[in-house]
C-alpha atoms as a PDB file:
ATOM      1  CA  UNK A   1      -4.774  -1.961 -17.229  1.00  0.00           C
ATOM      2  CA  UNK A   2      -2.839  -1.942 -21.165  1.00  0.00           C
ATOM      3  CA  UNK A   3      -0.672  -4.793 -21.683  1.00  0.00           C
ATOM      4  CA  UNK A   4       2.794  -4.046 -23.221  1.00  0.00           C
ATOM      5  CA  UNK A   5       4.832  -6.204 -25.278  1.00  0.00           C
ATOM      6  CA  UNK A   6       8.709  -6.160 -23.734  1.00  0.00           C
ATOM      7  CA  UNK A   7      11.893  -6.545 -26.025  1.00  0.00           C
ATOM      8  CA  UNK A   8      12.134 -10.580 -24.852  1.00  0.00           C
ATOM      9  CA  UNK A   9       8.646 -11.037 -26.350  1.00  0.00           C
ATOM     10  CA  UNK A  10       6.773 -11.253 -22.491  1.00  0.00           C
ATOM     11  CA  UNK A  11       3.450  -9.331 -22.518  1.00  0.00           C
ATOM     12  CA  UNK A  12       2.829  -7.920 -19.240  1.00  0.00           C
ATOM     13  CA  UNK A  13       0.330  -5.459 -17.215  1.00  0.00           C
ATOM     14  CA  UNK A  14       1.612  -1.469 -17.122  1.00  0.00           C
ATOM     15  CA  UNK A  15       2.753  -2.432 -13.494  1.00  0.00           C
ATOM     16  CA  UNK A  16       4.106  -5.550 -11.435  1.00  0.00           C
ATOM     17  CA  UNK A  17       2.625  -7.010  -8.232  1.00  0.00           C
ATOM     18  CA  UNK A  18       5.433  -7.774  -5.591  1.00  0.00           C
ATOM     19  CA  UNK A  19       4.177 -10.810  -3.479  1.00  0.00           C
ATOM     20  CA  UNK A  20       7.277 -10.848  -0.831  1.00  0.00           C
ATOM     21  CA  UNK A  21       4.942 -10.823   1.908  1.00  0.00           C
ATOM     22  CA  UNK A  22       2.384 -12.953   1.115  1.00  0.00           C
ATOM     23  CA  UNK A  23       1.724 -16.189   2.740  1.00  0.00           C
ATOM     24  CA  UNK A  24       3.889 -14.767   6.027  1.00  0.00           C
ATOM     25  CA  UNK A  25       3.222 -11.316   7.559  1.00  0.00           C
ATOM     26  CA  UNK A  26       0.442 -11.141   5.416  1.00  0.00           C
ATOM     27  CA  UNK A  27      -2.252 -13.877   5.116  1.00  0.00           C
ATOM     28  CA  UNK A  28      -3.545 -16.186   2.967  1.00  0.00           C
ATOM     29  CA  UNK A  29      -7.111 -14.408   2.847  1.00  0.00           C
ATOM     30  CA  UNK A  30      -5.793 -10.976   2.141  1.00  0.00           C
ATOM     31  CA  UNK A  31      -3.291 -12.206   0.109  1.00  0.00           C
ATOM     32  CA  UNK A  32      -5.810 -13.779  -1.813  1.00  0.00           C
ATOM     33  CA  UNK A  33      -8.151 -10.949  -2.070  1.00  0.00           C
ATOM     34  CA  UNK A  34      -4.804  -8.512  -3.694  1.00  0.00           C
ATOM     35  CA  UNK A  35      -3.840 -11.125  -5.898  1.00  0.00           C
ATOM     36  CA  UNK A  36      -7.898 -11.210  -7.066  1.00  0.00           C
ATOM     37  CA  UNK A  37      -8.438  -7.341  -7.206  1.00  0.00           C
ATOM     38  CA  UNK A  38      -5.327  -6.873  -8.992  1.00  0.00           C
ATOM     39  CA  UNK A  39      -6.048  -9.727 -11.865  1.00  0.00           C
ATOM     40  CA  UNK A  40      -9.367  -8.101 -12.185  1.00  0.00           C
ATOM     41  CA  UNK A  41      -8.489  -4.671 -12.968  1.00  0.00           C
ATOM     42  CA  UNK A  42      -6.368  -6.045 -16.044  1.00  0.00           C
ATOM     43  CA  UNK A  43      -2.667  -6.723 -14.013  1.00  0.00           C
ATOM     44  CA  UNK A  44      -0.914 -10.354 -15.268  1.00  0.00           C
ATOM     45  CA  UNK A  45       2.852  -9.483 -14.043  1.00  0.00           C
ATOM     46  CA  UNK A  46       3.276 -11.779 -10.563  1.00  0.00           C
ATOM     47  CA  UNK A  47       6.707 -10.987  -8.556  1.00  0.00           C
ATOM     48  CA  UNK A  48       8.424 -13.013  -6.073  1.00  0.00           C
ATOM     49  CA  UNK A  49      11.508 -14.770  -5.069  1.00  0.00           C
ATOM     50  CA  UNK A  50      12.699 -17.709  -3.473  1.00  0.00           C
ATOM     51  CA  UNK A  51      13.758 -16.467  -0.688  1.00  0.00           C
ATOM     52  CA  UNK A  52      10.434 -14.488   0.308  1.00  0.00           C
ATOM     53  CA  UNK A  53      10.611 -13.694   3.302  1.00  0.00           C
ATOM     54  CA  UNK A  54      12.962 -15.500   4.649  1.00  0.00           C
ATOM     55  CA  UNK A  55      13.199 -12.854   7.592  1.00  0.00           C
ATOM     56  CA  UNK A  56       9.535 -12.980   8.745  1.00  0.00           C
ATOM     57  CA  UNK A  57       9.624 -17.455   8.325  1.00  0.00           C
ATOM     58  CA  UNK A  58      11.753 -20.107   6.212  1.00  0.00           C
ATOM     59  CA  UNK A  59      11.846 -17.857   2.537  1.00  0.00           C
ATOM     60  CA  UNK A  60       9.305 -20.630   1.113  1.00  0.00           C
ATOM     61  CA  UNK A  61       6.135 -18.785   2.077  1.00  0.00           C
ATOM     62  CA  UNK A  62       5.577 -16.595  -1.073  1.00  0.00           C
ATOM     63  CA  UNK A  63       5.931 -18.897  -3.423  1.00  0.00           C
ATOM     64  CA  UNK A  64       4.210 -21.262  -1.678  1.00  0.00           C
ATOM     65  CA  UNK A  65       1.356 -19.187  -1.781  1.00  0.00           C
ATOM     66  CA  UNK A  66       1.465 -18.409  -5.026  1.00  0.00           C
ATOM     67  CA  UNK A  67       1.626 -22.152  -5.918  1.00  0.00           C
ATOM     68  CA  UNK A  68      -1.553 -22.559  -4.247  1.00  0.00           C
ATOM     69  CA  UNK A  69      -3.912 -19.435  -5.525  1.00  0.00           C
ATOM     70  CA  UNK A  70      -2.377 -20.197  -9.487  1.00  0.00           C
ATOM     71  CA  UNK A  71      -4.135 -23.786  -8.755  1.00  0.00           C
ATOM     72  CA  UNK A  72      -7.183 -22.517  -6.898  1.00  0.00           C
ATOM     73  CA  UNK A  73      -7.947 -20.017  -9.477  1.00  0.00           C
ATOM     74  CA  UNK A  74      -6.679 -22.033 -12.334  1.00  0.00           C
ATOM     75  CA  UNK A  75      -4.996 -19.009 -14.081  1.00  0.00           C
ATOM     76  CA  UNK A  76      -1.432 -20.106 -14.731  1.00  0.00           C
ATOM     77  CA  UNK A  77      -1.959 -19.471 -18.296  1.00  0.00           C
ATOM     78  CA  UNK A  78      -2.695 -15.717 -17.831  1.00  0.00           C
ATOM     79  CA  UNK A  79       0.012 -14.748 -15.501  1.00  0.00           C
ATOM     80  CA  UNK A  80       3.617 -13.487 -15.986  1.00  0.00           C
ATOM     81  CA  UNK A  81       5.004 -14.714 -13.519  1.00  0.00           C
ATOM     82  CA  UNK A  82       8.366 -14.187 -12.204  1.00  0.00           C
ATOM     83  CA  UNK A  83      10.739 -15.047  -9.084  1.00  0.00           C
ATOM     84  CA  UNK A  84      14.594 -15.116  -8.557  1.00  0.00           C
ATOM     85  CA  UNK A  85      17.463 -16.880  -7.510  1.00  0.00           C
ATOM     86  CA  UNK A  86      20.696 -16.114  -5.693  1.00  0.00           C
ATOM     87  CA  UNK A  87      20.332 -14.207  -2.499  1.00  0.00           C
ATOM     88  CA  UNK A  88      20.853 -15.669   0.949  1.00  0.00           C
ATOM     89  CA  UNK A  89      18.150 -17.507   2.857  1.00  0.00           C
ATOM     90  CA  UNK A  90      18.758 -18.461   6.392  1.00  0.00           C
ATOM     91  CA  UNK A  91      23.213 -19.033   5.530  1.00  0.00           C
ATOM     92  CA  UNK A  92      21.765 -21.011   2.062  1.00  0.00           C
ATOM     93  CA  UNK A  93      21.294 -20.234  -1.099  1.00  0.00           C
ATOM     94  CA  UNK A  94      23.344 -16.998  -1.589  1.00  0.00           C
ATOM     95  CA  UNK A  95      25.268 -17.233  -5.420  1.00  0.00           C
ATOM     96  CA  UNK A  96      24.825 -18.051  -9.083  1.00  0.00           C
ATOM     97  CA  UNK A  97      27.148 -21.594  -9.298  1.00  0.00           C
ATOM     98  CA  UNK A  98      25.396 -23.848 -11.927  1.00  0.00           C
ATOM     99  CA  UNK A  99      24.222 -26.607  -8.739  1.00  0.00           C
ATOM    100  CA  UNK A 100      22.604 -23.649  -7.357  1.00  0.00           C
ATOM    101  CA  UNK A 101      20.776 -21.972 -10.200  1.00  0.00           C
ATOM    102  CA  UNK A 102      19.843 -25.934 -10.842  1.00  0.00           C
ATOM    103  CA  UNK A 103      18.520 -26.961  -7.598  1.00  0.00           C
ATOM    104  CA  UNK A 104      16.629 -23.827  -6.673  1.00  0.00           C
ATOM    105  CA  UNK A 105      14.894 -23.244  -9.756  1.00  0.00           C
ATOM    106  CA  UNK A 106      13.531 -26.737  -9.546  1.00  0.00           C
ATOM    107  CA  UNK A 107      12.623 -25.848  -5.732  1.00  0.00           C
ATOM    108  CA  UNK A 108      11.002 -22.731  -7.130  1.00  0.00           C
ATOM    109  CA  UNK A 109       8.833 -24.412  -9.685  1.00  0.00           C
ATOM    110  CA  UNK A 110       7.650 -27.200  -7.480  1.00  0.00           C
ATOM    111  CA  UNK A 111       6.670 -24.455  -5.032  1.00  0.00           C
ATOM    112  CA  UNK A 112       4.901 -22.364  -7.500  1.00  0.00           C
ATOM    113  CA  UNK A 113       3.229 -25.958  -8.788  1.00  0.00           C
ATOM    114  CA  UNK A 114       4.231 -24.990 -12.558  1.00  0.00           C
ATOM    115  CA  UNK A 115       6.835 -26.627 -15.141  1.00  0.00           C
ATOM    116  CA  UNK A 116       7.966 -23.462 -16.066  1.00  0.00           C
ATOM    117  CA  UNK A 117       8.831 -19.557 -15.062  1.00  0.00           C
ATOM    118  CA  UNK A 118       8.233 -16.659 -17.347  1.00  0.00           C
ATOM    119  CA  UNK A 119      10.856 -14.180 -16.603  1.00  0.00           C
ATOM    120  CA  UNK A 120      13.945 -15.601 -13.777  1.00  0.00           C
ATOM    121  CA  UNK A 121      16.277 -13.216 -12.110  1.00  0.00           C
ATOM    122  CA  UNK A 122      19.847 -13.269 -10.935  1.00  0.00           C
ATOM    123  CA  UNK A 123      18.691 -11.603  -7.817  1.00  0.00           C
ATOM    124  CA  UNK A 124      21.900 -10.339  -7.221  1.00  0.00           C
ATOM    125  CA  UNK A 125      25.052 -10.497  -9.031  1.00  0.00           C
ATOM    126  CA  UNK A 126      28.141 -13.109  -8.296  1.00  0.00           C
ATOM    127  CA  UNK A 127      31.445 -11.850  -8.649  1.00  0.00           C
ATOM    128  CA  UNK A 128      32.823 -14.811  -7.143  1.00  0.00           C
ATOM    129  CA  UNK A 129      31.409 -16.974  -9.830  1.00  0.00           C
ATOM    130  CA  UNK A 130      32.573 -17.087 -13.741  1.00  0.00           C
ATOM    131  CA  UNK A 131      30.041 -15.188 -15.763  1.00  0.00           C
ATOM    132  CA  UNK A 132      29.968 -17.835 -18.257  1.00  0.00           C
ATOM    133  CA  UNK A 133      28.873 -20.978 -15.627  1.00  0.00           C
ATOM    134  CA  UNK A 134      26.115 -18.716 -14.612  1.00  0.00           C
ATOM    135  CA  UNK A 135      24.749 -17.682 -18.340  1.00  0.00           C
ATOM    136  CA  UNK A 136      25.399 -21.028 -19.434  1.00  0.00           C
ATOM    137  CA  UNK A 137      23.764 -22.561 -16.293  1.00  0.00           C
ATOM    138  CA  UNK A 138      20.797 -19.696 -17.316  1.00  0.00           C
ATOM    139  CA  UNK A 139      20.783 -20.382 -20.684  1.00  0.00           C
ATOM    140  CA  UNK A 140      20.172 -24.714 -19.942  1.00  0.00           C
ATOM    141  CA  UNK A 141      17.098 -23.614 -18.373  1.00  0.00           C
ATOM    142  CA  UNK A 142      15.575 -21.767 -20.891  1.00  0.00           C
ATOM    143  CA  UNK A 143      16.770 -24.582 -23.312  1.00  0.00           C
ATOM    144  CA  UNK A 144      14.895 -27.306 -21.294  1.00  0.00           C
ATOM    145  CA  UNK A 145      11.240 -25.065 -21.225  1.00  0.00           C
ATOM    146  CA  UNK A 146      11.576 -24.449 -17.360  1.00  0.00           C
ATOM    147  CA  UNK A 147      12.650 -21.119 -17.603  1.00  0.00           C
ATOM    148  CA  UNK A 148      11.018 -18.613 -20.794  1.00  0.00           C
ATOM    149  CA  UNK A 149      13.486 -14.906 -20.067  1.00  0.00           C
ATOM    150  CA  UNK A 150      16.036 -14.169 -18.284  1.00  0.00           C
ATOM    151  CA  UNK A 151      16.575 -10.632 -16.049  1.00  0.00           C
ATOM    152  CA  UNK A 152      19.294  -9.312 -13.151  1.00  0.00           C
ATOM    153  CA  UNK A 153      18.355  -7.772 -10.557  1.00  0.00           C
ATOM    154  CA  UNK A 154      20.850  -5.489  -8.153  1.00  0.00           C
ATOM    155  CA  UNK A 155      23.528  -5.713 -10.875  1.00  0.00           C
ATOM    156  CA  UNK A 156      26.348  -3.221 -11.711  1.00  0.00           C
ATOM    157  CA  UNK A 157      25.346  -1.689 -15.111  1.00  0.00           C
ATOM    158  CA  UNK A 158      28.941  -3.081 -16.616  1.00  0.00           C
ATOM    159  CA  UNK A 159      28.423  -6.385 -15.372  1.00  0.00           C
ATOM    160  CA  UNK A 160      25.143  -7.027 -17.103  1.00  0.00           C
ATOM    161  CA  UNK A 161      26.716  -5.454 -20.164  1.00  0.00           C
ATOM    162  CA  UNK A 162      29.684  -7.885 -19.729  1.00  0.00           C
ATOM    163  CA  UNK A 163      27.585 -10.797 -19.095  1.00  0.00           C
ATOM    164  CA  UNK A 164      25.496 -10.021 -22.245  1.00  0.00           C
ATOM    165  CA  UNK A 165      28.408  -9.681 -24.125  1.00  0.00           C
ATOM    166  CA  UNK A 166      29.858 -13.313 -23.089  1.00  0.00           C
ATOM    167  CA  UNK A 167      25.856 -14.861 -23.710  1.00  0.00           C
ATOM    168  CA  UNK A 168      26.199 -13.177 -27.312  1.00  0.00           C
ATOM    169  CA  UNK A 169      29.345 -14.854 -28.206  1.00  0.00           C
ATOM    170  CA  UNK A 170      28.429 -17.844 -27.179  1.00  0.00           C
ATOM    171  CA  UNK A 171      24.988 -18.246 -28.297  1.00  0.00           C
ATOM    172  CA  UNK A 172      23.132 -18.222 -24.980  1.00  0.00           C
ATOM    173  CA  UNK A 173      20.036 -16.614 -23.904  1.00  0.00           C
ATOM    174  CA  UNK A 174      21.113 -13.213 -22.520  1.00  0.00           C
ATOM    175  CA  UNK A 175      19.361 -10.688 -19.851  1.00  0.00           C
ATOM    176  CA  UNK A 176      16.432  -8.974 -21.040  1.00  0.00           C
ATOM    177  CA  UNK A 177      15.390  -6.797 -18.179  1.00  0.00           C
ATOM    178  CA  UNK A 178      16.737  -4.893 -15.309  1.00  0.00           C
ATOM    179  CA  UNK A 179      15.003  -5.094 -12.388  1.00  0.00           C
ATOM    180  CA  UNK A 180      16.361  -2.392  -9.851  1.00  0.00           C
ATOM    181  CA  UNK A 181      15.285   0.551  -7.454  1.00  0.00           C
ATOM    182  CA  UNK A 182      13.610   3.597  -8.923  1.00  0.00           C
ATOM    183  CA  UNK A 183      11.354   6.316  -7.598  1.00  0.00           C
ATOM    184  CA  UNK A 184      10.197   9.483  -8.333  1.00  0.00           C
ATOM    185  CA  UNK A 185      12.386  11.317  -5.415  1.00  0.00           C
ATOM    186  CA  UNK A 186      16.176  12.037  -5.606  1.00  0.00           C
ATOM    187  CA  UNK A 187      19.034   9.712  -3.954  1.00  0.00           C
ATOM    188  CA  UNK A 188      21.587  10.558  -1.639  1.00  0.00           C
ATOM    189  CA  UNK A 189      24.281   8.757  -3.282  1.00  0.00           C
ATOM    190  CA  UNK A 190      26.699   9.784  -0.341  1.00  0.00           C
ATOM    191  CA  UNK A 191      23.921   7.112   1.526  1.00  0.00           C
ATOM    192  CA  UNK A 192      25.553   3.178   0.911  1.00  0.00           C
ATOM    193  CA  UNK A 193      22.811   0.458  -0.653  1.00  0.00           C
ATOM    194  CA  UNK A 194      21.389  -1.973   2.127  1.00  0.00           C
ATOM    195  CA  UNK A 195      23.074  -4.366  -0.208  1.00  0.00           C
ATOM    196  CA  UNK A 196      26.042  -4.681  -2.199  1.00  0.00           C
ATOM    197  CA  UNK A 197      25.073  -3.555  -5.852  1.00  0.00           C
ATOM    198  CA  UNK A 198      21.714  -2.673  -4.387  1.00  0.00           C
ATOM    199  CA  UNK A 199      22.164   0.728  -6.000  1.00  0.00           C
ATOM    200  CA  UNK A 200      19.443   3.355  -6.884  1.00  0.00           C
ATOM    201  CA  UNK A 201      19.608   3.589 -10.549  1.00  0.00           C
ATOM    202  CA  UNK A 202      20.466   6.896 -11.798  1.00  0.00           C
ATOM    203  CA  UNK A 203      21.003   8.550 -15.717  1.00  0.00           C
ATOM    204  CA  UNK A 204      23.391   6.992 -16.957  1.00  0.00           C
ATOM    205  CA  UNK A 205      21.573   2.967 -15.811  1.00  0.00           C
ATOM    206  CA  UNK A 206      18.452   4.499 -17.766  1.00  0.00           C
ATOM    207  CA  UNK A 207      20.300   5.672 -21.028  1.00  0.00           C
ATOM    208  CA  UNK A 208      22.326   2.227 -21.015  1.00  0.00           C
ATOM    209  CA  UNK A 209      18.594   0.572 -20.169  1.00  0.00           C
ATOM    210  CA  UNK A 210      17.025   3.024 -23.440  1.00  0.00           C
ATOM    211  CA  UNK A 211      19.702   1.763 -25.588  1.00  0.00           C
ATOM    212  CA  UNK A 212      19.893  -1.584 -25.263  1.00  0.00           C
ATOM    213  CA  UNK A 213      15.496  -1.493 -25.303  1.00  0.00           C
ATOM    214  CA  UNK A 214      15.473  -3.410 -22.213  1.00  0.00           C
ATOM    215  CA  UNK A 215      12.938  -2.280 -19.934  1.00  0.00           C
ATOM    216  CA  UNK A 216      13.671  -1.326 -16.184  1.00  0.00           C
ATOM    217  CA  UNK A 217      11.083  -3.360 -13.429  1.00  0.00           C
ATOM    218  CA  UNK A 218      11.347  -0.778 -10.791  1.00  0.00           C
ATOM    219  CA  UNK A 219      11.375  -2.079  -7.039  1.00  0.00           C
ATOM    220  CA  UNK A 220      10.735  -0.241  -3.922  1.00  0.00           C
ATOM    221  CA  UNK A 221       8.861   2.457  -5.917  1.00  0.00           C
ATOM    222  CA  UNK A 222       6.302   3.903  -3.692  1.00  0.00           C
ATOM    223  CA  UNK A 223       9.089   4.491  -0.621  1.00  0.00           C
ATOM    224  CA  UNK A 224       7.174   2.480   1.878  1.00  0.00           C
ATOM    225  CA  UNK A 225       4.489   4.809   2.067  1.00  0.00           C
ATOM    226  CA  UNK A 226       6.653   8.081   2.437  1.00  0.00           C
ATOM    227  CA  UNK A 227       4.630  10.210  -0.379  1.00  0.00           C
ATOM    228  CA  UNK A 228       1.363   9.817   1.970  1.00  0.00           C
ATOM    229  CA  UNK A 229       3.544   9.745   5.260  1.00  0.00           C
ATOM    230  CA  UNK A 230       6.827  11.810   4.921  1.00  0.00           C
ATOM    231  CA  UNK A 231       7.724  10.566   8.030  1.00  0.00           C
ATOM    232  CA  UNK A 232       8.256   7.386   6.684  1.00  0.00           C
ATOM    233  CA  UNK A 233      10.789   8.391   4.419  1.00  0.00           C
ATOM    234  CA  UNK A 234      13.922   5.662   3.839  1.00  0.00           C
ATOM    235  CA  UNK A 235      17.273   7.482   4.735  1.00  0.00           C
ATOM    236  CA  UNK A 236      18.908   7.268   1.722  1.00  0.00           C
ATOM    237  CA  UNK A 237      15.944   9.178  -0.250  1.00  0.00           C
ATOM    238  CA  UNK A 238      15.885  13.055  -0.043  1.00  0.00           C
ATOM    239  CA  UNK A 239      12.582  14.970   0.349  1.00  0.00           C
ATOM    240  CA  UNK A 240      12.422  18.474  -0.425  1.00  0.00           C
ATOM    241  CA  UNK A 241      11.425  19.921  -3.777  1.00  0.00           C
ATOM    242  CA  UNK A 242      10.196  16.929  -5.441  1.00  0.00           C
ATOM    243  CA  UNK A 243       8.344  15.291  -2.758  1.00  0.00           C
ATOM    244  CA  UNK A 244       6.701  18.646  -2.312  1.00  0.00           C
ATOM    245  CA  UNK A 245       5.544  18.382  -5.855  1.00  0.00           C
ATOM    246  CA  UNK A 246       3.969  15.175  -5.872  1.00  0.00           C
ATOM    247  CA  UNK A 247       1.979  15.789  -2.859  1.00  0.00           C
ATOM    248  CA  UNK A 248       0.760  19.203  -4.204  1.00  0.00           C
ATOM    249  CA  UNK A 249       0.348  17.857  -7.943  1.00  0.00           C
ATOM    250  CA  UNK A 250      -1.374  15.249  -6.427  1.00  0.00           C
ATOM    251  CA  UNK A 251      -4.074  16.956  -4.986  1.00  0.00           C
ATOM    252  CA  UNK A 252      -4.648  18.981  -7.615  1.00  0.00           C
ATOM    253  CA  UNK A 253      -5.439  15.805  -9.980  1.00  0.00           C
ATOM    254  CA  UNK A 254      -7.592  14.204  -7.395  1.00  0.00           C
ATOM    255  CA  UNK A 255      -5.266  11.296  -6.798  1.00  0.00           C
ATOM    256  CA  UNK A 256      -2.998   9.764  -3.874  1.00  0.00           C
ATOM    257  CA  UNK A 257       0.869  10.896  -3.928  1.00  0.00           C
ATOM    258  CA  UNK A 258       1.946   7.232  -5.157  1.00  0.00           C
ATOM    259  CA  UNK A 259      -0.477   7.149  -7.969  1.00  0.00           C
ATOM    260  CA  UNK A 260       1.058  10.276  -9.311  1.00  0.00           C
ATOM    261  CA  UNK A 261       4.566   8.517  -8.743  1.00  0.00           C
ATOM    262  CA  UNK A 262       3.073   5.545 -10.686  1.00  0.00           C
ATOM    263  CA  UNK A 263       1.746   7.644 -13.867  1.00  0.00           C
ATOM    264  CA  UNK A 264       5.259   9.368 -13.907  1.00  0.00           C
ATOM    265  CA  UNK A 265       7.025   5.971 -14.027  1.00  0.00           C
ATOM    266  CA  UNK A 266       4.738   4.483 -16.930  1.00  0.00           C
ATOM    267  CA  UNK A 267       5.105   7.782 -18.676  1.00  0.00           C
ATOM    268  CA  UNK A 268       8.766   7.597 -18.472  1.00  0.00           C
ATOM    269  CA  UNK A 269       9.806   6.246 -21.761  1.00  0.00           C
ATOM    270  CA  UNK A 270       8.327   9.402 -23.744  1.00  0.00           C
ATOM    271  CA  UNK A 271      11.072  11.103 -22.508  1.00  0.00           C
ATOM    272  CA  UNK A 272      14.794  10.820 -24.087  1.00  0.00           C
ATOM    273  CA  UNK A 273      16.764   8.938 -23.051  1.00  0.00           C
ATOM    274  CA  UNK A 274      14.085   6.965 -20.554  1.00  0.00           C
ATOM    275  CA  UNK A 275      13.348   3.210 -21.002  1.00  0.00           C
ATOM    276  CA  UNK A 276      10.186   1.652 -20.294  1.00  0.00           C
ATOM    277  CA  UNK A 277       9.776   1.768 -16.648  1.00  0.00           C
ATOM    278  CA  UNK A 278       7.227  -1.085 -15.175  1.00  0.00           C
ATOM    279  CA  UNK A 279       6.654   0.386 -11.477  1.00  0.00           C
ATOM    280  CA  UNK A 280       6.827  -3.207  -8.861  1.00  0.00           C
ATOM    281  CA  UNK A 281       4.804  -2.689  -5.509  1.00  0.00           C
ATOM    282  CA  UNK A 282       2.750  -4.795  -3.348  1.00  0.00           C
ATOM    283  CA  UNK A 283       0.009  -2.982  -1.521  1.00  0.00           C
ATOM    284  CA  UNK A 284      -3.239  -3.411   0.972  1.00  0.00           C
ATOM    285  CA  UNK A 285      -6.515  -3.637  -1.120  1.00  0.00           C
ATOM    286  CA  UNK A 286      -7.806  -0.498  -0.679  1.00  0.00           C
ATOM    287  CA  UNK A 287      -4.137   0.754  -1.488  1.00  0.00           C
ATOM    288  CA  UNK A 288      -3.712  -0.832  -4.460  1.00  0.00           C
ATOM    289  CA  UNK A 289      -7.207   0.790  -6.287  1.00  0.00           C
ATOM    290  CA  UNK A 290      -5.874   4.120  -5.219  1.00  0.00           C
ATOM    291  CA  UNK A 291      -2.401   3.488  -6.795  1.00  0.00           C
ATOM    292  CA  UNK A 292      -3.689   2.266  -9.996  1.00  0.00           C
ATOM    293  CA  UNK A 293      -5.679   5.295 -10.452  1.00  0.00           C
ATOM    294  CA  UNK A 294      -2.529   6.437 -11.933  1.00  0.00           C
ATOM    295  CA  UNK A 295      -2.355   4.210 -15.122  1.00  0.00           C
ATOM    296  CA  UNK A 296      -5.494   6.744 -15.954  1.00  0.00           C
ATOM    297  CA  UNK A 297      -3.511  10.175 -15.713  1.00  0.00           C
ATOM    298  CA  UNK A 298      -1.647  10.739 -19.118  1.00  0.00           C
ATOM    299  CA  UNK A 299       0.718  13.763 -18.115  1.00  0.00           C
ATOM    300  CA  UNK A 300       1.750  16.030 -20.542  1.00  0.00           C
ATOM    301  CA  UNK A 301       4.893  16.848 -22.065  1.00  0.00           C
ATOM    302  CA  UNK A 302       4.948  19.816 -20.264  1.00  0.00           C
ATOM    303  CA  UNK A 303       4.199  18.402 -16.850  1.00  0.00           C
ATOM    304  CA  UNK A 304       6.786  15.538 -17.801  1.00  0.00           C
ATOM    305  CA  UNK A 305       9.813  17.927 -18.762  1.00  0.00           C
ATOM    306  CA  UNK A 306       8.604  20.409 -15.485  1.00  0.00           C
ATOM    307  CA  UNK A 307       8.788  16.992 -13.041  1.00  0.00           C
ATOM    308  CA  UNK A 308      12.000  15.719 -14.783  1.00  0.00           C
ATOM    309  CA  UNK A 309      13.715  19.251 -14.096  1.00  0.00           C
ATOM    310  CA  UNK A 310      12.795  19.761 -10.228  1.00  0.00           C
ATOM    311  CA  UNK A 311      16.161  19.704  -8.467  1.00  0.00           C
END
């Protein structure tokens, strides 16, 4: 798996391991054994939150985990690793005051048993809250080693522009990555997010995202198995045409329907206007080999511009 160097200086693995269910609905030993395979086919970009998953236990067990396989292994030094603050948790937690960015990212890194967090996401934006406490809250972090770049995830596009803008005239660290949901297959945008700001990106997030260099970690990616299973398709995702052509295209090159979906999404930026796209997906073991068999398709131009341009 090739590294790549992002625009705030991280170097990470072509794609991002989610670990939201690890350490509740699914084990230690398996999640052990994914977090193993995927290190040792080249992967060093770790994703969680602290509120993982707070609807299957308390919202500690994912971290927790990952606390204890970084000390079993001994590998802190090699991962990425990233995890988030600001969304609910059992009535708790929900918001991006300065006391809460404060206390939970010291929860987060005693969980995770490190001093300090590569990459830390607003998980969700906080229109109730000044932009400047929360950057300024942000930027303390990074200026006392605990935290080393900052990203939003489920933002409005204009709010992380604003809240750049404010972190640029005052000298803070600012948001260097987006992390938000992407996937090969077309939205209904008639269809309302789960969430509030929990919006599929579409063209004009990626131009801003190209612009700006700021790469886009793309959650939910695979569907939840809907490009093997189209019965499993999430409602606000239309099938048709394009799901048709993975699934075909796919068995043409010999792979799964999600590995095709991840070598469009890290072929992305060769395209105008695209950023660099990191795909983010957690999978069984046997899943995850057959997923990253798409890091070894290069698509061509042609197949690029023909997938781009399916309606």
């Amino acid at each position: 798996m090739k590294k790549i160097t992002i625009s705030n200086g991280l170097t990470v693995s072509e794609v991002a391991l989610g670990a939201m269910m690890f350490g509740s609905t699914t084990s230690k030993e398996d999640s052990y054994k994914v977090l193993d395979a995927y290190v040792e086919m080249g992967g060093n970009f770790i994703d969680t939150s602290n509120n993982y998953a707070h609807w299957a236990g308390t919202g500690d067990e994912s971290e927790t985990l990952l606390g204890e396989w970084l000390r079993d292994r001994g590998c802190r030094d090699k991962i990425v690793l990233a995890t988030k603050v600001g969304f609910d948790r059992h009535g708790e937690g929900a918001g991006l005051k300065r006391e809460q960015i404060e206390f939970w990212v010291d929860e987060s890194l005693r969980k995770l048993g490190t001093d300090y967090i590569d990459l830390y996401y607003a998980h969700t934006d906080d229109v109730n809250t000044p932009i400047e406490e929360t950057m300024e809250a942000f930027h303390s972090l990074v200026k006392k080693g605990k935290v080393r770049a900052l990203g939003s995830s489920n933002f409005d596009t204009w709010r992380l522009a604003e809240a750049n803008l404010k972190a640029e005239a005052n000298g803070w660290t600012p948001y260097t990555a987006m992390q938000q949901r992407l996937t090969y297959l077309n939205p209904k945008f008639s269809t309302p997010p789960k969430y509030e700001f929990n919006e599929i990106v579409n063209r004009e997030r990626l131009r801003f995202l190209c612009d700006k260099n700021m790469p886009l970690i793309s959650y939910a990616c695979l569907c939840k198995g809907a490009y093997e299973n189209p019965a499993l398709l999430p409602p606000e995702y239309e099938g048709g045409a394009r799901l048709e052509l993975i699934r075909n295209m796919a068995k043409e090159k010999g792979v799964n329907p999600s590995a095709l979906v991840i070598a469009w999404l890290t072929n992305l930026h060769r395209c105008k206007g695209y950023p660099r796209v990191i795909p983010l997906f957690s999978a069984t073991l046997s899943h995850l080999a057959d997923n990253l068999r798409g890091l070894d398709i290069r698509l061509t131009d042609d197949e690029l511009a023909y997938m781009n341009g399916i309606i």
